[in-house]
Coordinates of C-alpha atoms in Angstrom, one line a residue:
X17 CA 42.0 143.9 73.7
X18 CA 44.3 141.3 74.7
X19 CA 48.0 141.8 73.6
X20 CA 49.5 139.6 70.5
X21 CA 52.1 137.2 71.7
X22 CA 55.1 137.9 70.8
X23 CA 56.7 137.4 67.4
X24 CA 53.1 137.7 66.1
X25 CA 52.2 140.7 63.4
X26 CA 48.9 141.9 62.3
X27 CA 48.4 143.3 58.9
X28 CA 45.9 144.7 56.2
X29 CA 42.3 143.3 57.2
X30 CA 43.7 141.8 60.8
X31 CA 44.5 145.8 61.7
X32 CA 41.5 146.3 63.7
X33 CA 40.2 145.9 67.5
X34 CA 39.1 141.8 68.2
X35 CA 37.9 140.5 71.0
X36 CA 38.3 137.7 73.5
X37 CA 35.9 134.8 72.9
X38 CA 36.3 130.9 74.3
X39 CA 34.5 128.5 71.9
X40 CA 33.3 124.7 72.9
X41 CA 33.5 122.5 70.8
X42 CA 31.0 119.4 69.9
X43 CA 32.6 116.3 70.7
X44 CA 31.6 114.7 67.2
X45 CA 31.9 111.0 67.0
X46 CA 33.1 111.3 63.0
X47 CA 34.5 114.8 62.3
X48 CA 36.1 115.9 66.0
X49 CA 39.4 116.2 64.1
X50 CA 38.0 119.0 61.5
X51 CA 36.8 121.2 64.2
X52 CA 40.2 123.6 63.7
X53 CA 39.7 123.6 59.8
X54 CA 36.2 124.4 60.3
X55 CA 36.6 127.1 62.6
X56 CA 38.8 128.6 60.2
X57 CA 37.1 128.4 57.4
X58 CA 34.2 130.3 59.0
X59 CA 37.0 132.7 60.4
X60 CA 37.9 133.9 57.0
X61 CA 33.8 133.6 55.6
X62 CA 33.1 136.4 58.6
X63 CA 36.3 138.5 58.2
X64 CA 37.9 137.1 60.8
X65 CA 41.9 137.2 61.4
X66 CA 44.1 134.7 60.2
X67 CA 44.9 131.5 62.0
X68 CA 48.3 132.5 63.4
X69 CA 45.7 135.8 64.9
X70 CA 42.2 133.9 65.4
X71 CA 43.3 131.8 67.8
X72 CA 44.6 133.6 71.4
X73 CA 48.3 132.8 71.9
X74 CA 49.2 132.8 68.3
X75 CA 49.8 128.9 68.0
X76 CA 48.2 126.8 65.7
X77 CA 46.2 123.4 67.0
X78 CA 46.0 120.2 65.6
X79 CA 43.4 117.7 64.8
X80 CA 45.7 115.2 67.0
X81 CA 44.9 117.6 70.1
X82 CA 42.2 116.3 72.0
X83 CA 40.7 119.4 73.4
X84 CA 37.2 120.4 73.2
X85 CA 37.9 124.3 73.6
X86 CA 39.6 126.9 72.7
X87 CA 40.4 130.6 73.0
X88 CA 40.0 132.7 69.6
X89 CA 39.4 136.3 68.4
X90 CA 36.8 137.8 66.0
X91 CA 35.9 141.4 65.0
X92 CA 32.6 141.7 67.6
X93 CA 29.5 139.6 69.4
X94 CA 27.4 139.1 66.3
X95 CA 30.3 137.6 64.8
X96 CA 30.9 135.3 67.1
X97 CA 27.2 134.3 67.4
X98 CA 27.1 133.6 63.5
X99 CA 29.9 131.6 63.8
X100 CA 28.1 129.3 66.1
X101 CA 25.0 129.0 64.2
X102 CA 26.8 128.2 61.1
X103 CA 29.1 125.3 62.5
X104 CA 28.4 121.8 62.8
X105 CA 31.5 121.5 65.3
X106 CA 31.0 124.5 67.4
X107 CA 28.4 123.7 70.1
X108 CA 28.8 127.2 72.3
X109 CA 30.4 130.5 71.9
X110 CA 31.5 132.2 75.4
X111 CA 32.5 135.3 77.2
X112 CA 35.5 134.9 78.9
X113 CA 35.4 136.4 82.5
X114 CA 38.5 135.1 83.8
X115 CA 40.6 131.9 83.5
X116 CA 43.7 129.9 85.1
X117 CA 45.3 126.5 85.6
X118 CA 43.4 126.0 89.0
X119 CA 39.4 127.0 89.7
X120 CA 40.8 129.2 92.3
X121 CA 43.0 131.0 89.6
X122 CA 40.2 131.4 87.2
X123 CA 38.0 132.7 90.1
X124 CA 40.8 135.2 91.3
X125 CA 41.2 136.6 87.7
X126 CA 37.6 136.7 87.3
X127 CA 37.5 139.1 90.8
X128 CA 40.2 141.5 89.0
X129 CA 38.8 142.0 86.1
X130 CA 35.6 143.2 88.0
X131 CA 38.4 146.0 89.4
X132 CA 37.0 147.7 86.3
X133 CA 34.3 149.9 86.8
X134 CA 32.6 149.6 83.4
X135 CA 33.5 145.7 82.8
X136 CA 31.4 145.4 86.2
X137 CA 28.6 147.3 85.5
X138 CA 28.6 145.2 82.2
X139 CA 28.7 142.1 83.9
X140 CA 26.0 143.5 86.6
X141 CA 23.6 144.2 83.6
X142 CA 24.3 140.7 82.7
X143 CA 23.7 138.7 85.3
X144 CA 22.2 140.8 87.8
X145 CA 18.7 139.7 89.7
X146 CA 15.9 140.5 88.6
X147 CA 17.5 138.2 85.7
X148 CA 17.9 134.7 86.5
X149 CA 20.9 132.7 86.4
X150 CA 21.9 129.5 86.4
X151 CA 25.7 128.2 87.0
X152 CA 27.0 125.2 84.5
X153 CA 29.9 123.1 85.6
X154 CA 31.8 121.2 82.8
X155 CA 34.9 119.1 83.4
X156 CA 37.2 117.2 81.2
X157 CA 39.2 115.2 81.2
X158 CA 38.7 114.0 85.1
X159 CA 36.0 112.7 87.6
X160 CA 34.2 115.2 89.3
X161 CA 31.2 114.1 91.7
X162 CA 28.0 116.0 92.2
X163 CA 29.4 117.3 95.5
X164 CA 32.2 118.9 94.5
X165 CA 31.0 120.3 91.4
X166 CA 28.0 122.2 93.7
X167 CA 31.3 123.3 96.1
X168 CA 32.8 125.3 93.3
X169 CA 29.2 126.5 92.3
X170 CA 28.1 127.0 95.8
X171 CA 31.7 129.1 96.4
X172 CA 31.7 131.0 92.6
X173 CA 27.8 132.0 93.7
X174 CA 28.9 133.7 97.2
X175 CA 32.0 135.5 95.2
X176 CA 29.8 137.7 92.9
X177 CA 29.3 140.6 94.1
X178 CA 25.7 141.1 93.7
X179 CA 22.2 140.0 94.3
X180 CA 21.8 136.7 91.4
X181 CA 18.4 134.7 91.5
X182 CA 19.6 131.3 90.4
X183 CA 16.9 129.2 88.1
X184 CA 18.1 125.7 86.7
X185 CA 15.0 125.8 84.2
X186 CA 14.4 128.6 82.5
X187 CA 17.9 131.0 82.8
X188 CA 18.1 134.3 81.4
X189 CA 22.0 133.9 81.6
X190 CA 24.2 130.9 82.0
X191 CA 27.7 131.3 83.6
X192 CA 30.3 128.3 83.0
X193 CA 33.2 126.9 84.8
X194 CA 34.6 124.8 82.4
X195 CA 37.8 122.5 83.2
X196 CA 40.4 120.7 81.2
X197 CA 42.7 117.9 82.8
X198 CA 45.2 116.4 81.1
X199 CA 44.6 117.8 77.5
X200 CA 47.2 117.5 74.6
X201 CA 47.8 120.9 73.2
X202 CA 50.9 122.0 71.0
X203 CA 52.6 118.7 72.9
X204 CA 51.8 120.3 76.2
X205 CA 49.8 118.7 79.2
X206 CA 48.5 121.4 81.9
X207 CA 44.8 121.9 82.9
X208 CA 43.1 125.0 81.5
X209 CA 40.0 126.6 83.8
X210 CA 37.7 129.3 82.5
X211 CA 35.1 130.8 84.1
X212 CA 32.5 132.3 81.1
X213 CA 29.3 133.9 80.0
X214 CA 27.3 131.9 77.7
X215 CA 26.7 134.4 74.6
X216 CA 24.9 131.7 72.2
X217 CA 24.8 127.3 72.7
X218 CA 23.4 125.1 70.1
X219 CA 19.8 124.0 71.8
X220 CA 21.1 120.4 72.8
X221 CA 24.2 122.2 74.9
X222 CA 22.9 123.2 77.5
X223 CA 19.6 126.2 78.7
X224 CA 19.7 129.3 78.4
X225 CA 20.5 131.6 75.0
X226 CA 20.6 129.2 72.1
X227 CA 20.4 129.0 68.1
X228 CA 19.0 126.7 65.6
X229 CA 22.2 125.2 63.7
X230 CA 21.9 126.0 60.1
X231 CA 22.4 122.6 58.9
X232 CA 19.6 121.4 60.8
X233 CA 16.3 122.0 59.2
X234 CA 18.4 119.9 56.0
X235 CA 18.3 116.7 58.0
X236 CA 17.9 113.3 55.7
X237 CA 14.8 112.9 57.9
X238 CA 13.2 115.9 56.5
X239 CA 13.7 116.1 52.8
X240 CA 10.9 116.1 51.2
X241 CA 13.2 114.5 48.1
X242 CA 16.1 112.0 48.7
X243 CA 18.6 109.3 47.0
X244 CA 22.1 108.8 48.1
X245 CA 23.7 111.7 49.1
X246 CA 27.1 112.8 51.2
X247 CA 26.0 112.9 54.9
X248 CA 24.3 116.1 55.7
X249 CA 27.0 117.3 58.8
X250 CA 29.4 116.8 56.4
X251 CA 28.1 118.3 53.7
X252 CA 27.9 121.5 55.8
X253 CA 30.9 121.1 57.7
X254 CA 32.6 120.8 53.6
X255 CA 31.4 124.1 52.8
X256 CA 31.8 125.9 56.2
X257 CA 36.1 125.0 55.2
X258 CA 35.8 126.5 51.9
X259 CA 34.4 129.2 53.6
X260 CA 31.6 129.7 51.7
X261 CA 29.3 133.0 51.5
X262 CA 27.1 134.7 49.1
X263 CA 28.2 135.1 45.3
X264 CA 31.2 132.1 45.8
X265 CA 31.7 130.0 42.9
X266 CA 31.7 126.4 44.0
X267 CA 32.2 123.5 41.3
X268 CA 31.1 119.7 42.9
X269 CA 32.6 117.5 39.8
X270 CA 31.0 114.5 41.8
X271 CA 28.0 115.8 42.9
X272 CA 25.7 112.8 42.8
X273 CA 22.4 113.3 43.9
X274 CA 23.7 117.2 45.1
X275 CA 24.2 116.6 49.4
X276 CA 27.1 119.4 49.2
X277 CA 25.5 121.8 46.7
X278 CA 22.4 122.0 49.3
X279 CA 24.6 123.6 51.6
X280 CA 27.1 125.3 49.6
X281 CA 23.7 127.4 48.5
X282 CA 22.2 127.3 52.1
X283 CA 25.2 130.0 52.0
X284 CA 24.3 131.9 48.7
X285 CA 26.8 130.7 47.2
X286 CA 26.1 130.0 42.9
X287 CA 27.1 126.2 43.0
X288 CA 27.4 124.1 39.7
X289 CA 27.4 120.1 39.6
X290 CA 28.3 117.4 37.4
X291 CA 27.8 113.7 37.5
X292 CA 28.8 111.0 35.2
X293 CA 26.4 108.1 36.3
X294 CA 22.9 108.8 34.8
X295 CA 21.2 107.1 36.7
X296 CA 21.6 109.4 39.4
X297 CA 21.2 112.4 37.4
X298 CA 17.8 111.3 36.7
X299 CA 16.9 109.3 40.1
X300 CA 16.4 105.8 38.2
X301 CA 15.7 103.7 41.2
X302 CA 17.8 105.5 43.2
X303 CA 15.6 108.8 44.0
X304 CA 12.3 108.4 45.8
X305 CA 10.1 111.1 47.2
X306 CA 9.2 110.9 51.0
X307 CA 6.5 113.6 50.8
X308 CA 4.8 114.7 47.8
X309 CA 3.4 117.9 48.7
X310 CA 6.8 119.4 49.4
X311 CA 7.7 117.6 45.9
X312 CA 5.1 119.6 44.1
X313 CA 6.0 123.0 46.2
X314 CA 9.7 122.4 44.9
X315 CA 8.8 121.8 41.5
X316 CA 6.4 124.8 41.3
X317 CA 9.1 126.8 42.9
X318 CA 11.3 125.9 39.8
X319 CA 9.2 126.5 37.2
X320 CA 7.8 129.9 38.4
X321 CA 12.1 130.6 38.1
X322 CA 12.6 129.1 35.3
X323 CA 14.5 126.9 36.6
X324 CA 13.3 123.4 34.8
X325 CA 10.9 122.4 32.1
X326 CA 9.7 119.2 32.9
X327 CA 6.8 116.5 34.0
X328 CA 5.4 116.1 37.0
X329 CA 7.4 114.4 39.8
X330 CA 4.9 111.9 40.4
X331 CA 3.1 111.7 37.3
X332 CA 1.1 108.2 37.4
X333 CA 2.0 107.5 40.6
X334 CA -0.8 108.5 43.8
X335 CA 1.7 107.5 46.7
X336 CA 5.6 106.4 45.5
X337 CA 7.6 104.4 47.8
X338 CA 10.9 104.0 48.6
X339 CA 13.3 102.8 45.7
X340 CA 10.3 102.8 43.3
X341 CA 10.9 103.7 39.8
X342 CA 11.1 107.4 39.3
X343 CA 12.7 108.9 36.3
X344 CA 12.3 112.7 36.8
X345 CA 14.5 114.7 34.6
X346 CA 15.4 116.8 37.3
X347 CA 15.8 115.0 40.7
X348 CA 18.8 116.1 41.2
X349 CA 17.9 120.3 41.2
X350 CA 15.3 119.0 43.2
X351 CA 16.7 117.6 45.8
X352 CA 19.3 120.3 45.9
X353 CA 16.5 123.1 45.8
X354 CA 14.8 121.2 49.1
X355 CA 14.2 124.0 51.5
X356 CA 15.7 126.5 49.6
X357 CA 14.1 129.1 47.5
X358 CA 16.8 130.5 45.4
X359 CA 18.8 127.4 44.4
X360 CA 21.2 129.1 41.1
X361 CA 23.3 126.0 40.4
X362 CA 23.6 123.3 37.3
X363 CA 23.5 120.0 37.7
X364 CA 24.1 117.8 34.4
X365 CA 25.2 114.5 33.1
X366 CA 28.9 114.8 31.9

């Protein structure tokens, strides 16, 4: 366990042993600058330390920093792996295996800590052939050709220490060397290099070990039900600050057609709604269903709960189409209910 920089305390739930993790983040073209209060938020949701603990040298960032990575602690692995499927801003979660303000640095502290026996043997089991790996380079904030990113590979890959069988399609294990030039941090400029074990990546990242984001089976291209709504990343990224988990109490006084409450109870959480205009509430012309089958499952789903008493969602219509008119009492619940089996939130007309 690292030591706390100095000046720092830990206290009550932050009293325990955390571990070292480096964390990526997705360089969003909309929400970059809520990557910090996202990662807190889901800090706090998995009882995680508090900022001034979370992140490694006890300073807090900004959203005006322009870095996509940073060093953090959590309570264990599992953690850290939730953490990635559940943000929209995270795109990778990392074992650190050394780091330093030059490649040759973060390669030299990499060697040392192999100077432990059991951290070896860990890292052996890891990476070790008959398991194949594949090395990832990743630089920011500078130009680096093809050539001399496969010289640091090609010199990282003669420094282990034991057989590897490298495989740039299909890796068991993915080792990083990630490199940040000219980075704003706490009003600081030096280059940060980290040499790092990919634990979990979102799918689009890069291969190797990899999770399905939460918020992505809720895409606006796959509800079955839809009318104007808060954009879905958002929506997730909204409840992933408030740190939402099972048995929260979440109010949306603006809920409209119910974008946020879909993922406050993605999270268990018992989410209420209001909305003043009516014709949202009841998806006059502004609701339209996109697949009917998955209308019907929803609405079946509601009733068998008790959930709704109403007609059905389509009633005189064979095939609606977008922006038609369709007055279902309950398009709302509906669309909040997409995908989600035990939807426990109201959403009324104020």
């Amino acid at each position: 366990m690292p030591s706390l920089p100095s000046g720092d305390t830990v206290s009550g739930s932050d009293a325990r042993e955390l571990h070292d993790f480096l964390v990526r983040f997705r360089e969003h073209p909309r929400y970059f600058n809520m990557r910090y209060q996202e990662l807190e938020g889901l800090a706090r949701s998995l009882n995680g330390p508090a900022p001034n603990v979370l992140y490694y040298d006890g300073k807090l960032p900004t959203a005006s920093s322009n870095s996509v990575i940073e060093r953090i602690r959590l309570p264990n692995q599992a953690a850290a792996c939730e953490l990635c499927e559940r943000s929209v801003l995270v795109s990778g979660v990392f074992e650190v295996w050394g780091s330093g303000d030059t490649f040759d640095e973060a390669i030299d502290a990499t060697l040392l800590g192999m100077a432990d026996a059991d951290i070896q043997v860990k890292r052996r089991m890891q990476t070790m052939a008959p398991k194949s790996l594949m090395i990832h380079m990743d630089v920011h904030g500078m130009s680096c050709n093809a050539d001399g990113k496969a010289a640091k590979v090609s010199k990282l890959t003669s420094m282990l220490p034991w057989d590897i069988c490298i495989d740039l399609k299909s890796p068991d294990a993915v080792l990083w060397v990630i490199e940040e030039h000219d980075t704003e941090r706490h009003s600081l400029s030096s280059p940060r290099v980290f040499v790092a074990l990919q634990l979990v990546c979102s799918p689009k990242a890069v291969k190797g070990p990899s999770v399905c984001p939460s918020f992505s089976p809720y895409d606006l291209a796959h509800r079955p039900i839809l009318g104007p709504t808060t954009e879905n990343e958002l929506c997730f990224i909204m409840a992933n600050c408030a740190g939402a988990v099972q048995g929260t109490l979440a109010l949306d006084p603006f809920c409209g057609t119910g974008g946020i409450l879909l993922a406050l109870t993605h999270f268990d959480a018992h989410a209420f709604g209001a909305e003043a205009d009516p014709q949202v509430v009841k998806g006059f012309r502004r609701t339209y269903i996109r697949n009917e089958d998955a209308a019907h499952a929803i609405l079946q789903r509601r009733t068998k709960h008790g959930c709704v008493a109403g007609t059905n969602p389509v009633e005189g219509r064979s095939r609606p189409t977008k922006m038609q008119d369709w007055s279902h009492p309950c398009a709302v619940p509906l669309a909040a209910l997409d995908l989600h089996a035990t939807y426990t939130g109201i959403v009324t007309k104020i």
